[in-house]
mmCIF file of C-alpha atoms and ligand atoms in Angstrom:
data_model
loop_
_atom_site.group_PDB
_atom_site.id
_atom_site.type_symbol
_atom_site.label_atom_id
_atom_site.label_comp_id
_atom_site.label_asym_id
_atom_site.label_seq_id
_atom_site.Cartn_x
_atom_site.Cartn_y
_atom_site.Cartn_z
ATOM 1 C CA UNK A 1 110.489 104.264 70.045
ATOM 2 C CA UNK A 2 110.445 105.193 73.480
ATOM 3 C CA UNK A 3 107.874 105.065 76.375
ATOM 4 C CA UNK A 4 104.948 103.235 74.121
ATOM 5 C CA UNK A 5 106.914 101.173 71.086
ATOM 6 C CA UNK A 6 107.236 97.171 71.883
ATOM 7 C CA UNK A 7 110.213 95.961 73.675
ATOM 8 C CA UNK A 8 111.469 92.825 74.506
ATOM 9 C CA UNK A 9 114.144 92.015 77.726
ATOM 10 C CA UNK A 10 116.281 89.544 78.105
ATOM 11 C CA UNK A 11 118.810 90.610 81.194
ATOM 12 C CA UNK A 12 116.687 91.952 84.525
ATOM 13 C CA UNK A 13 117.573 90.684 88.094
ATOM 14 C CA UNK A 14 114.272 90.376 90.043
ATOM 15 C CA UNK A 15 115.739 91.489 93.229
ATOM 16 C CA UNK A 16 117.879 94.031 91.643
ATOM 17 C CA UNK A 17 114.384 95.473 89.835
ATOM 18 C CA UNK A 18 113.010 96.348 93.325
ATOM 19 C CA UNK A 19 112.017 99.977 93.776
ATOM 20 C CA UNK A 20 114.037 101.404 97.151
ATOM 21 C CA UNK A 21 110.132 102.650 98.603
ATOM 22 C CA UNK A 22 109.293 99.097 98.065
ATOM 23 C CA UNK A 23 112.499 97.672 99.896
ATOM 24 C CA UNK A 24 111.526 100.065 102.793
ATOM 25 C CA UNK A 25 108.221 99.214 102.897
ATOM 26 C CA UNK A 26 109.331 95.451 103.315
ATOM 27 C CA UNK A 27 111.660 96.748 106.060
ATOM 28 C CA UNK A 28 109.483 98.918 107.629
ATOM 29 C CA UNK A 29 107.115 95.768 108.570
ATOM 30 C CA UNK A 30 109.590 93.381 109.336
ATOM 31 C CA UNK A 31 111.114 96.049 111.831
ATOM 32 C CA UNK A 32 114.354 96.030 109.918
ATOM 33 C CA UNK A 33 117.018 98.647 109.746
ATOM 34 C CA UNK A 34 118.443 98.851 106.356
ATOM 35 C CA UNK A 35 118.801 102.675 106.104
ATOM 36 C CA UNK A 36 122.654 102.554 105.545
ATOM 37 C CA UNK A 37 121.601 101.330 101.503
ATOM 38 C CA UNK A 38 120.003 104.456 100.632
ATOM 39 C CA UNK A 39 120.888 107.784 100.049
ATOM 40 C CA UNK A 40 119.563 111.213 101.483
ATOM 41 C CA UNK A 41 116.895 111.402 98.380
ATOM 42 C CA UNK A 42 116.010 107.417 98.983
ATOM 43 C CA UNK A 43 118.032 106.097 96.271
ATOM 44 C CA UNK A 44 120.454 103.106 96.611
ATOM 45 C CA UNK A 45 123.871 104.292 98.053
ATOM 46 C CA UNK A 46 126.952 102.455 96.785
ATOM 47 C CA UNK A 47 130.284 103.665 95.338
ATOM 48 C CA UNK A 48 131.613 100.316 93.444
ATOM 49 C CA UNK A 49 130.829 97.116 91.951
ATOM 50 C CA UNK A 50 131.595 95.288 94.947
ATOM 51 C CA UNK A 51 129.918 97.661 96.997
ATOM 52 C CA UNK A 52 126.936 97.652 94.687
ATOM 53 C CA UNK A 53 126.506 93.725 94.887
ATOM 54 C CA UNK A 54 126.900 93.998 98.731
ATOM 55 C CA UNK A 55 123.497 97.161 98.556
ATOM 56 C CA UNK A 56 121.670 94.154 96.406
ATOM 57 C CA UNK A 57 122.042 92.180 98.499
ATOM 58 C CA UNK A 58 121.203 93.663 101.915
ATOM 59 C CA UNK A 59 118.174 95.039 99.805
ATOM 60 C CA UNK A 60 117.511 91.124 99.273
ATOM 61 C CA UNK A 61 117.487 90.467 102.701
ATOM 62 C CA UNK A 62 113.932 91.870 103.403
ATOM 63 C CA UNK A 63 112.591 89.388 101.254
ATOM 64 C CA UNK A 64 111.883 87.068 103.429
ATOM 65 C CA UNK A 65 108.638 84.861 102.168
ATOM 66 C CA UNK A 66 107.159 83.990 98.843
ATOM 67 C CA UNK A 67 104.935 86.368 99.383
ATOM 68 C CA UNK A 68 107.252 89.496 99.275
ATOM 69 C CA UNK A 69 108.544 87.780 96.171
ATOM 70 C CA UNK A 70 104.978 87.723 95.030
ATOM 71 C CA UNK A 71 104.215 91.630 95.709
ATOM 72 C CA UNK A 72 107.767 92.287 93.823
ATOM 73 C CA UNK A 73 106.551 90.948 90.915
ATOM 74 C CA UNK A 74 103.419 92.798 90.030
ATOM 75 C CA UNK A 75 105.992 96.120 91.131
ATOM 76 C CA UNK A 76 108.616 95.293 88.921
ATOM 77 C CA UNK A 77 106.319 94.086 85.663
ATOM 78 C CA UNK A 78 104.028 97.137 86.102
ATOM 79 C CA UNK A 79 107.286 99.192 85.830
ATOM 80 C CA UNK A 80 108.364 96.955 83.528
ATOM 81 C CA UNK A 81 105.162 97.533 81.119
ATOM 82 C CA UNK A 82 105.188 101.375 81.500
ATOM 83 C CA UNK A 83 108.178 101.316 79.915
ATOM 84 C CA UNK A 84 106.889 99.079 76.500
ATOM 85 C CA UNK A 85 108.143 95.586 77.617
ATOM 86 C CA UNK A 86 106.063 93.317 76.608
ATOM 87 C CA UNK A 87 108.325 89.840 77.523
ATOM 88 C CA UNK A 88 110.724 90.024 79.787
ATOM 89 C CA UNK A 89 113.289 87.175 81.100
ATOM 90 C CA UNK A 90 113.976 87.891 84.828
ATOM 91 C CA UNK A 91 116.849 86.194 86.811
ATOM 92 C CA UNK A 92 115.750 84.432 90.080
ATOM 93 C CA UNK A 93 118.613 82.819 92.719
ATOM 94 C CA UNK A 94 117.532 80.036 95.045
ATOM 95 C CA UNK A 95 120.168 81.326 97.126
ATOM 96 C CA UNK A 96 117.989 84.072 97.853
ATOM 97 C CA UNK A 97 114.574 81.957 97.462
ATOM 98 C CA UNK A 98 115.108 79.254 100.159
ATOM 99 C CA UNK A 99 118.306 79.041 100.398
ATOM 100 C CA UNK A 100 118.742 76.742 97.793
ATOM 101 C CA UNK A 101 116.235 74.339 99.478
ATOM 102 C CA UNK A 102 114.252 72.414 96.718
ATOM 103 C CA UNK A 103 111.263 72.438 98.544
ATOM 104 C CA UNK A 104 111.005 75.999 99.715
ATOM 105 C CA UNK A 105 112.338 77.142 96.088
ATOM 106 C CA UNK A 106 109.854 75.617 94.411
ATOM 107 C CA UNK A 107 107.000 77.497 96.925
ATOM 108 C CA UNK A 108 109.104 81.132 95.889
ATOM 109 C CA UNK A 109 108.708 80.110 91.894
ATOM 110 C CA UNK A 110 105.029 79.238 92.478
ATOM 111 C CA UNK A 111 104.508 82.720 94.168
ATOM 112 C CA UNK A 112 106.573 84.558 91.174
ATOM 113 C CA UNK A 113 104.735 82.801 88.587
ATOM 114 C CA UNK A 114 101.377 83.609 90.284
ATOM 115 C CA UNK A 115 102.376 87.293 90.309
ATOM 116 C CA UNK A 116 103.585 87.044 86.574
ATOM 117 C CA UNK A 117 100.312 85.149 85.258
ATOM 118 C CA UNK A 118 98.262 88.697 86.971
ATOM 119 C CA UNK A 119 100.655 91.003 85.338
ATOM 120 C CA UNK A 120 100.326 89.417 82.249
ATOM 121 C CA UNK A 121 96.796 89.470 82.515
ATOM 122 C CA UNK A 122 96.976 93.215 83.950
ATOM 123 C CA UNK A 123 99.539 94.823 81.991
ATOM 124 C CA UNK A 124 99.580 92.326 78.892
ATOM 125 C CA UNK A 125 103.365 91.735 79.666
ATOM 126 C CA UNK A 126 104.852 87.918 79.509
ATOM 127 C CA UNK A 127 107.623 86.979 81.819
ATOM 128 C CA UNK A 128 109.806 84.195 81.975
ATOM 129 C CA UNK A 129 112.781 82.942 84.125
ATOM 130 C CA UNK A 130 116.226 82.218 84.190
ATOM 131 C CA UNK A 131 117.877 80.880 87.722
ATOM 132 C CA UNK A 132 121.276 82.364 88.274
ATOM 133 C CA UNK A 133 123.950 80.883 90.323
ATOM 134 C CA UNK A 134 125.993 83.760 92.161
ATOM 135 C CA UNK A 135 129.896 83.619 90.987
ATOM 136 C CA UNK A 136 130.919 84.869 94.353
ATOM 137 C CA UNK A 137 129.451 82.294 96.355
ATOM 138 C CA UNK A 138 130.985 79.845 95.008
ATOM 139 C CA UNK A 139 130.918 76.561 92.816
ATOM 140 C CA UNK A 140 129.397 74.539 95.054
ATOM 141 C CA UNK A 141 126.605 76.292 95.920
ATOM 142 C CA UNK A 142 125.976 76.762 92.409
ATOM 143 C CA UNK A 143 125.328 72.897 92.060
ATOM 144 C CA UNK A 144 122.629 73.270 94.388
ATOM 145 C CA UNK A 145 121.343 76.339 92.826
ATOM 146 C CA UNK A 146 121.838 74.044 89.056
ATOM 147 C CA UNK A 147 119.777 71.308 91.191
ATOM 148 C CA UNK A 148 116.729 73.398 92.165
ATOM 149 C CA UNK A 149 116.705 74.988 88.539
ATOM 150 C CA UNK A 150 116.611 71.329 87.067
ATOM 151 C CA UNK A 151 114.039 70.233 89.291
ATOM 152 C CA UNK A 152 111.681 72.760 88.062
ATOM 153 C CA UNK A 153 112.632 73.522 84.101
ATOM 154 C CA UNK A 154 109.768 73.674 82.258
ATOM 155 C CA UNK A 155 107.825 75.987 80.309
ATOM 156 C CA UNK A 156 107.849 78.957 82.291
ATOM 157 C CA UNK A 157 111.855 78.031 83.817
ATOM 158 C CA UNK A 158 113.783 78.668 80.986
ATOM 159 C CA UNK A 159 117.477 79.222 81.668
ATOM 160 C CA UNK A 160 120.222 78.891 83.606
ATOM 161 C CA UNK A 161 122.943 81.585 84.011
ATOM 162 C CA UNK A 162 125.560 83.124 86.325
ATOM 163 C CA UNK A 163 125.910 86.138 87.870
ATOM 164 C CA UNK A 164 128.054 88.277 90.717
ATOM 165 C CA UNK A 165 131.761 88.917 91.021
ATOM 166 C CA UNK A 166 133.411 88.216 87.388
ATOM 167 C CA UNK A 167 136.462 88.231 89.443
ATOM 168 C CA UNK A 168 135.989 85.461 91.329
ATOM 169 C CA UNK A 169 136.834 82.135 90.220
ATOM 170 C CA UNK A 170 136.690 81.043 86.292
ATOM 171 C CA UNK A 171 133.631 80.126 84.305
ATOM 172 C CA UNK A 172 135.443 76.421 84.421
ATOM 173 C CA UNK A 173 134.849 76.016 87.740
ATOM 174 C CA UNK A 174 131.040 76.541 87.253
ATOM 175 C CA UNK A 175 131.055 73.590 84.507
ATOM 176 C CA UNK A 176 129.121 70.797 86.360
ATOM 177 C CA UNK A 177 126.555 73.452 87.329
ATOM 178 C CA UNK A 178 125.989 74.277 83.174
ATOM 179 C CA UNK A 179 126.336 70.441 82.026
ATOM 180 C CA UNK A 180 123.346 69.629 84.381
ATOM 181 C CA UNK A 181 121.395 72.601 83.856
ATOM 182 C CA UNK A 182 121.581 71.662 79.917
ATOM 183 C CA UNK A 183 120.659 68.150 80.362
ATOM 184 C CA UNK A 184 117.827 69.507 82.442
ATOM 185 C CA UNK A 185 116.599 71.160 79.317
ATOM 186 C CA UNK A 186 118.032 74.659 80.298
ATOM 187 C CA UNK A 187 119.328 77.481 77.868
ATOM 188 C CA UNK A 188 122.324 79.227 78.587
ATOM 189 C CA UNK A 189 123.690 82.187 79.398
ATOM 190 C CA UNK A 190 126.348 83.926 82.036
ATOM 191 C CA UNK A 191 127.675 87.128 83.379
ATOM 192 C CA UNK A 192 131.047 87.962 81.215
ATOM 193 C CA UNK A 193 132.886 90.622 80.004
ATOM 194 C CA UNK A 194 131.445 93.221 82.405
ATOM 195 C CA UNK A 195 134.262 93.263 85.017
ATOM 196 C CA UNK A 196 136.437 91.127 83.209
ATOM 197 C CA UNK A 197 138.411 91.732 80.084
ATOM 198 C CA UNK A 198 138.153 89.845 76.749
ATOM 199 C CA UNK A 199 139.307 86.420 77.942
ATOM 200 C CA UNK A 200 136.566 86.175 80.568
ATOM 201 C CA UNK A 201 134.138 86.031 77.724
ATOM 202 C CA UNK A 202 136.008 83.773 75.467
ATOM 203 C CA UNK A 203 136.385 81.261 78.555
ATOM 204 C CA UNK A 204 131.980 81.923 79.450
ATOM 205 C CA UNK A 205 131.766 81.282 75.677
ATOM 206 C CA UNK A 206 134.153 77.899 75.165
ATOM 207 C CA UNK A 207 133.897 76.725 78.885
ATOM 208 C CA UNK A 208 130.018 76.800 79.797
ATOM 209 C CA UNK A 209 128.783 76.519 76.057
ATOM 210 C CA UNK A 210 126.523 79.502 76.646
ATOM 211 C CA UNK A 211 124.338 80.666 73.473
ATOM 212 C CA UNK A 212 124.178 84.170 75.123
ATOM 213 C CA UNK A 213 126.192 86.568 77.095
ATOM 214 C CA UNK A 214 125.248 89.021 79.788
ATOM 215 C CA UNK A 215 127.167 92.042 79.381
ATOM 216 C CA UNK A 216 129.976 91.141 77.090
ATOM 217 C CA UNK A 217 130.816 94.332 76.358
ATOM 218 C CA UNK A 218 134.669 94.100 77.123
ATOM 219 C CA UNK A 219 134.760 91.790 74.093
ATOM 220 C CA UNK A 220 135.557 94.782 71.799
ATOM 221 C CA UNK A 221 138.985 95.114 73.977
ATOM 222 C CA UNK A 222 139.641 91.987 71.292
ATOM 223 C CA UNK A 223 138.418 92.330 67.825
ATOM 224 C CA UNK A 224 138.843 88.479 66.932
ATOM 225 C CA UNK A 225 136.984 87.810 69.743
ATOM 226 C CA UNK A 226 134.334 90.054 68.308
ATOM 227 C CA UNK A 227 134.526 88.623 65.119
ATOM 228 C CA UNK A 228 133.973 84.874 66.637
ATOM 229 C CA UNK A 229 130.983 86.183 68.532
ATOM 230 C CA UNK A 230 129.458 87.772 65.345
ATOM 231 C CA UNK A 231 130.063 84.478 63.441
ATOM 232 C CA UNK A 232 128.809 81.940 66.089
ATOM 233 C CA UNK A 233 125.749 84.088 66.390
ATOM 234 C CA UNK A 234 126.101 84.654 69.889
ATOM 235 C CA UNK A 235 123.810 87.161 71.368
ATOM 236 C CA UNK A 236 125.119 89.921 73.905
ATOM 237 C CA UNK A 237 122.782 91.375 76.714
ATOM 238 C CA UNK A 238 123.799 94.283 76.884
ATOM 239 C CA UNK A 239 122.855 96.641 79.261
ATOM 240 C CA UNK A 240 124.148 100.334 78.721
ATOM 241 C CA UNK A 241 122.929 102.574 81.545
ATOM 242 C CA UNK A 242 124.094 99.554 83.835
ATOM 243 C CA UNK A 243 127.605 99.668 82.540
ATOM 244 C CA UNK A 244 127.577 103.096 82.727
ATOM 245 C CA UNK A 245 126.384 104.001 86.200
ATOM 246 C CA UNK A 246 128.575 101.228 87.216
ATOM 247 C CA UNK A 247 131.592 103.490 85.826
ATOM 248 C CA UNK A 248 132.759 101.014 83.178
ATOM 249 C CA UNK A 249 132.387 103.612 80.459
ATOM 250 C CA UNK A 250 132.161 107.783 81.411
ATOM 251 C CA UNK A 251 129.572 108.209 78.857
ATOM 252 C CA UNK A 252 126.714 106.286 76.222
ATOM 253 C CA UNK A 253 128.719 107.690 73.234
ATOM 254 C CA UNK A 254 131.914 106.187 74.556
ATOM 255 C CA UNK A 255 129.549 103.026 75.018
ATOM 256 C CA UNK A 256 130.738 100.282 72.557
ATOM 257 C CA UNK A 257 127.403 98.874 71.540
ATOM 258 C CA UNK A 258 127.503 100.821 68.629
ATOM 259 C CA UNK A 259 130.723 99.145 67.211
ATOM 260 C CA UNK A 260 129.606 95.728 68.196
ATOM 261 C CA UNK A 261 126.649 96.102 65.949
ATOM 262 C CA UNK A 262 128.347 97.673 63.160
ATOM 263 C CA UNK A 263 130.373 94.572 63.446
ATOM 264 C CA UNK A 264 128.159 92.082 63.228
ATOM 265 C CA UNK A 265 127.414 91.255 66.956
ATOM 266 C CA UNK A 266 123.428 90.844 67.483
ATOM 267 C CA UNK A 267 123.081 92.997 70.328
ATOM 268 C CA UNK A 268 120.268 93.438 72.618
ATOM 269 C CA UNK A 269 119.039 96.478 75.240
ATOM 270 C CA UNK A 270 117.942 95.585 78.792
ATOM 271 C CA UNK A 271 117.955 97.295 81.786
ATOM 272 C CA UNK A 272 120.104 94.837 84.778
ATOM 273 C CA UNK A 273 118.907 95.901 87.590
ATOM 274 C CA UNK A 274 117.120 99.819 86.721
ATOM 275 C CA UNK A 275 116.658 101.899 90.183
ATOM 276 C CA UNK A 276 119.859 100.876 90.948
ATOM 277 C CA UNK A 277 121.322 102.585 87.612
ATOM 278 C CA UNK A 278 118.247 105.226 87.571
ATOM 279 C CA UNK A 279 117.069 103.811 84.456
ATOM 280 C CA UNK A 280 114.378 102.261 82.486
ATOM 281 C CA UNK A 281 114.277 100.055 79.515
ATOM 282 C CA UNK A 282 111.997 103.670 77.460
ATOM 283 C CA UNK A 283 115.447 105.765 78.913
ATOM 284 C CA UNK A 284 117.680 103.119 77.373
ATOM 285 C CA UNK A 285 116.104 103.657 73.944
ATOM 286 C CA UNK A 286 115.809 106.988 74.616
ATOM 287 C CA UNK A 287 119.785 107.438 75.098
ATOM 288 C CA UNK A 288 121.074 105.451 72.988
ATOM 289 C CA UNK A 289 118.795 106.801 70.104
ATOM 290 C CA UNK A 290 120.306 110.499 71.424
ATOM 291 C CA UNK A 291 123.910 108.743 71.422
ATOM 292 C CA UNK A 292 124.184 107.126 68.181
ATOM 293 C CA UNK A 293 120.954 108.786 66.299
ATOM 294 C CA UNK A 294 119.637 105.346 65.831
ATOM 295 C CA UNK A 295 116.156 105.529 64.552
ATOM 296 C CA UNK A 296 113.365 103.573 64.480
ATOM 297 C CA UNK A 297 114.633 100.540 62.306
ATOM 298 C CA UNK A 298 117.534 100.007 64.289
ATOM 299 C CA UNK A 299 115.011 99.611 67.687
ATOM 300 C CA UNK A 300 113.337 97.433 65.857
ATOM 301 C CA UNK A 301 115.725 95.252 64.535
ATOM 302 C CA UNK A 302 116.817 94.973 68.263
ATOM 303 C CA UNK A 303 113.610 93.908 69.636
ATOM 304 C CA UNK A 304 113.216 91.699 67.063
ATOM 305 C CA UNK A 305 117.212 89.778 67.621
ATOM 306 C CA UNK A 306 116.130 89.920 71.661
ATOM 307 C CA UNK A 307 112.903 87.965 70.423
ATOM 308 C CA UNK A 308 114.710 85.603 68.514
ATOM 309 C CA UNK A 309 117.379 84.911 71.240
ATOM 310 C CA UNK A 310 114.445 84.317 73.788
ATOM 311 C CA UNK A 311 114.414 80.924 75.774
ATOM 312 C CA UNK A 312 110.820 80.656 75.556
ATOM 313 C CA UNK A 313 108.764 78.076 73.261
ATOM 314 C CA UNK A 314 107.676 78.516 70.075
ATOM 315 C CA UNK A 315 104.037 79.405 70.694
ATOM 316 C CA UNK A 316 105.096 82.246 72.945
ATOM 317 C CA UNK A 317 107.520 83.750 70.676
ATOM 318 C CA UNK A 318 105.063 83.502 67.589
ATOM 319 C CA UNK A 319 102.632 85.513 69.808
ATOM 320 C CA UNK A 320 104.941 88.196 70.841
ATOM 321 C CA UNK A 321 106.089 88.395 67.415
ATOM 322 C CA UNK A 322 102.633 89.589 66.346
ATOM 323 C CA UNK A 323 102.259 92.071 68.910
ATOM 324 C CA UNK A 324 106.283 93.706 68.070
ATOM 325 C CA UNK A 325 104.598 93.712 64.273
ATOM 326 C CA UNK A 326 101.346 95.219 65.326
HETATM 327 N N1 ADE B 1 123.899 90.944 89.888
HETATM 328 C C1 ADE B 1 123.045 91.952 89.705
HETATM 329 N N2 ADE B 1 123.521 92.835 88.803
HETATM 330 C C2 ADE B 1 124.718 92.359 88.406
HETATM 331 C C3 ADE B 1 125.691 92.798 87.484
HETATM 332 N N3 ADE B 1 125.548 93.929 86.783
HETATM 333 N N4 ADE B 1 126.802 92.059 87.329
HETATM 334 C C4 ADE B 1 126.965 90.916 88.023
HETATM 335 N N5 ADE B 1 126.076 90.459 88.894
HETATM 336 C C5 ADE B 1 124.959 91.164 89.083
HETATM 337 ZN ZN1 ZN B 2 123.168 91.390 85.280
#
């Protein structure tokens, strides 16, 4: 159930998926000094969450054209494949595309869905996307961001979610942003319950209408919270090593995925953003199977609640469905 078994992904941040050689090869030909983000072994140097989202996004800064969006791509879906994923949902920001220009995000998505139809037709692994406003910069840049992603849903555009400080602002504020991304055909998800408590995710959940949740781990702080999430079918992305690494729990058997399953929560495994956390979505398995002794069923049940959560069509699913079964 590790390296080679099928996996699907629902919660992966392009940018955030970017290998630290690849970050200083970008910087290395656009003369830029960006040395302060790594460590002595070439890792990505941070000490906090803020800290962390400040090392993203300096990282983010090299990536200048479509082009280095294109090359990060095929790098992050090879990865991506080596590990078993075989459909992925990657977060994209227009703030960092264009700078939430419609014009010049729509030339970034053309470059990323270039790059995506190759891997697929490399590496046999099917990607779709999910634009994410940024929390921290605020609401009204998210109705730009909400603009751009409704000016190019479609078939391979397939959500709209929220991401960055949890501490900033409340998911009200980001309302108009959601109503227009759902009228634009969008599915739903945002950032909660990582860095905020309980309430965060019960406001994500009532506020924004969201039909998943990325993290929402800190909903076991509230057990009737859990309980609503179990019975509105509401799927959590969780991400383990992320939350981890990021120092919200010391250790995976302290992790609380385990109790939100045996409770009734459909959880899911991804990876958030993996060199950052030194992970992969075959070490995720691979710990949590070591953690909790979950065999091979319980992976599979997984993959197969990440499938059905998916915001892809029908067709796609279907066909992914037949490779999880082959
Ligand atoms: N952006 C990238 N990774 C993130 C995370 N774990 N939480 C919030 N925003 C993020
Ligand atoms: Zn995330």
């Amino acid at each position: 159930m590790t390296q080679t078994h099928p996996k699907v992904e629902l919660h992966l941040h392009l940018e955030g998926a970017a290998p630290p050689a690849f970050i200083r090869g970008l910087a290395a030909e656009k003369k830029m000094d960006i040395s302060g983000i790594f460590d002595e072994r070439g890792n990505y140097s941070y000490t906090d969450f803020w800290q962390f989202l400040k090392v993203y996004e300096a990282a983010t800064e090299t990536l200048k054209i479509p082009e280095d969006y294109h090359r990060l791509t095929l790098a992050v879906l090879e990865e991506s494949a080596a590990s078993g994923v075989i459909y992925s949902e990657t977060f994209l920001s227009p703030d960092f595309c264009g700078g939430r220009d419609v014009g010049a995000w729509r030339e970034y998505l053309h470059a990323i869905r270039e790059a995506a139809d190759l891997a697929e037709k490399r590496d046999g692994i099917i990607l779709r996307g999910i634009v994410t406003a940024i929390r921290h910069f605020g609401p009204e840049k998210s109705k730009e961001t909400a603009l751009c992603a409704a000016e190019t849903a479609g078939d391979w555009l397939v959500g709209f979610g929220l991401a960055g400080d949890e501490k900033m602002g409340k998911p009200k504020d980001f309302a108009w942003s959601f109503d227009a991304a759902r009228e634009a055909g969008l599915r739903l998800t945002a950032h909660a319950g990582e860095w905020g408590g309980p309430e965060s995710v019960r406001d994500a959940i009532c506020d924004l209408g969201i039909e998943r949740v990325g993290h929402g781990v800190r909903a076991i702080e509230d057990l009737a919270l859990v309980d609503e999430i179990a019975e509105k079918g509401i799927v959590l992305e969780v991400c383990p090593g992320s939350n981890i690494a990021l120092g919200l729990y010391p250790g995976w058997r302290t992790h609380p995925i385990h109790r939100l399953r045996e409770r009734g929560v459909k959880v899911t495994v991804s990876t958030d953003d993996p060199p950052f956390f030194h992970t992969t979505m075959a070490r995720e398995y691979q710990m949590l199977a070591e953690a909790f002794d979950w065999d091979d069923g319980v992976f599979e049940e997984i993959a197969k609640t990440s499938l059905a959560a998916a915001f892809c069509d029908e067709a796609t699913r279907e066909a992914v469905a037949k490779r999880l079964s082959e």
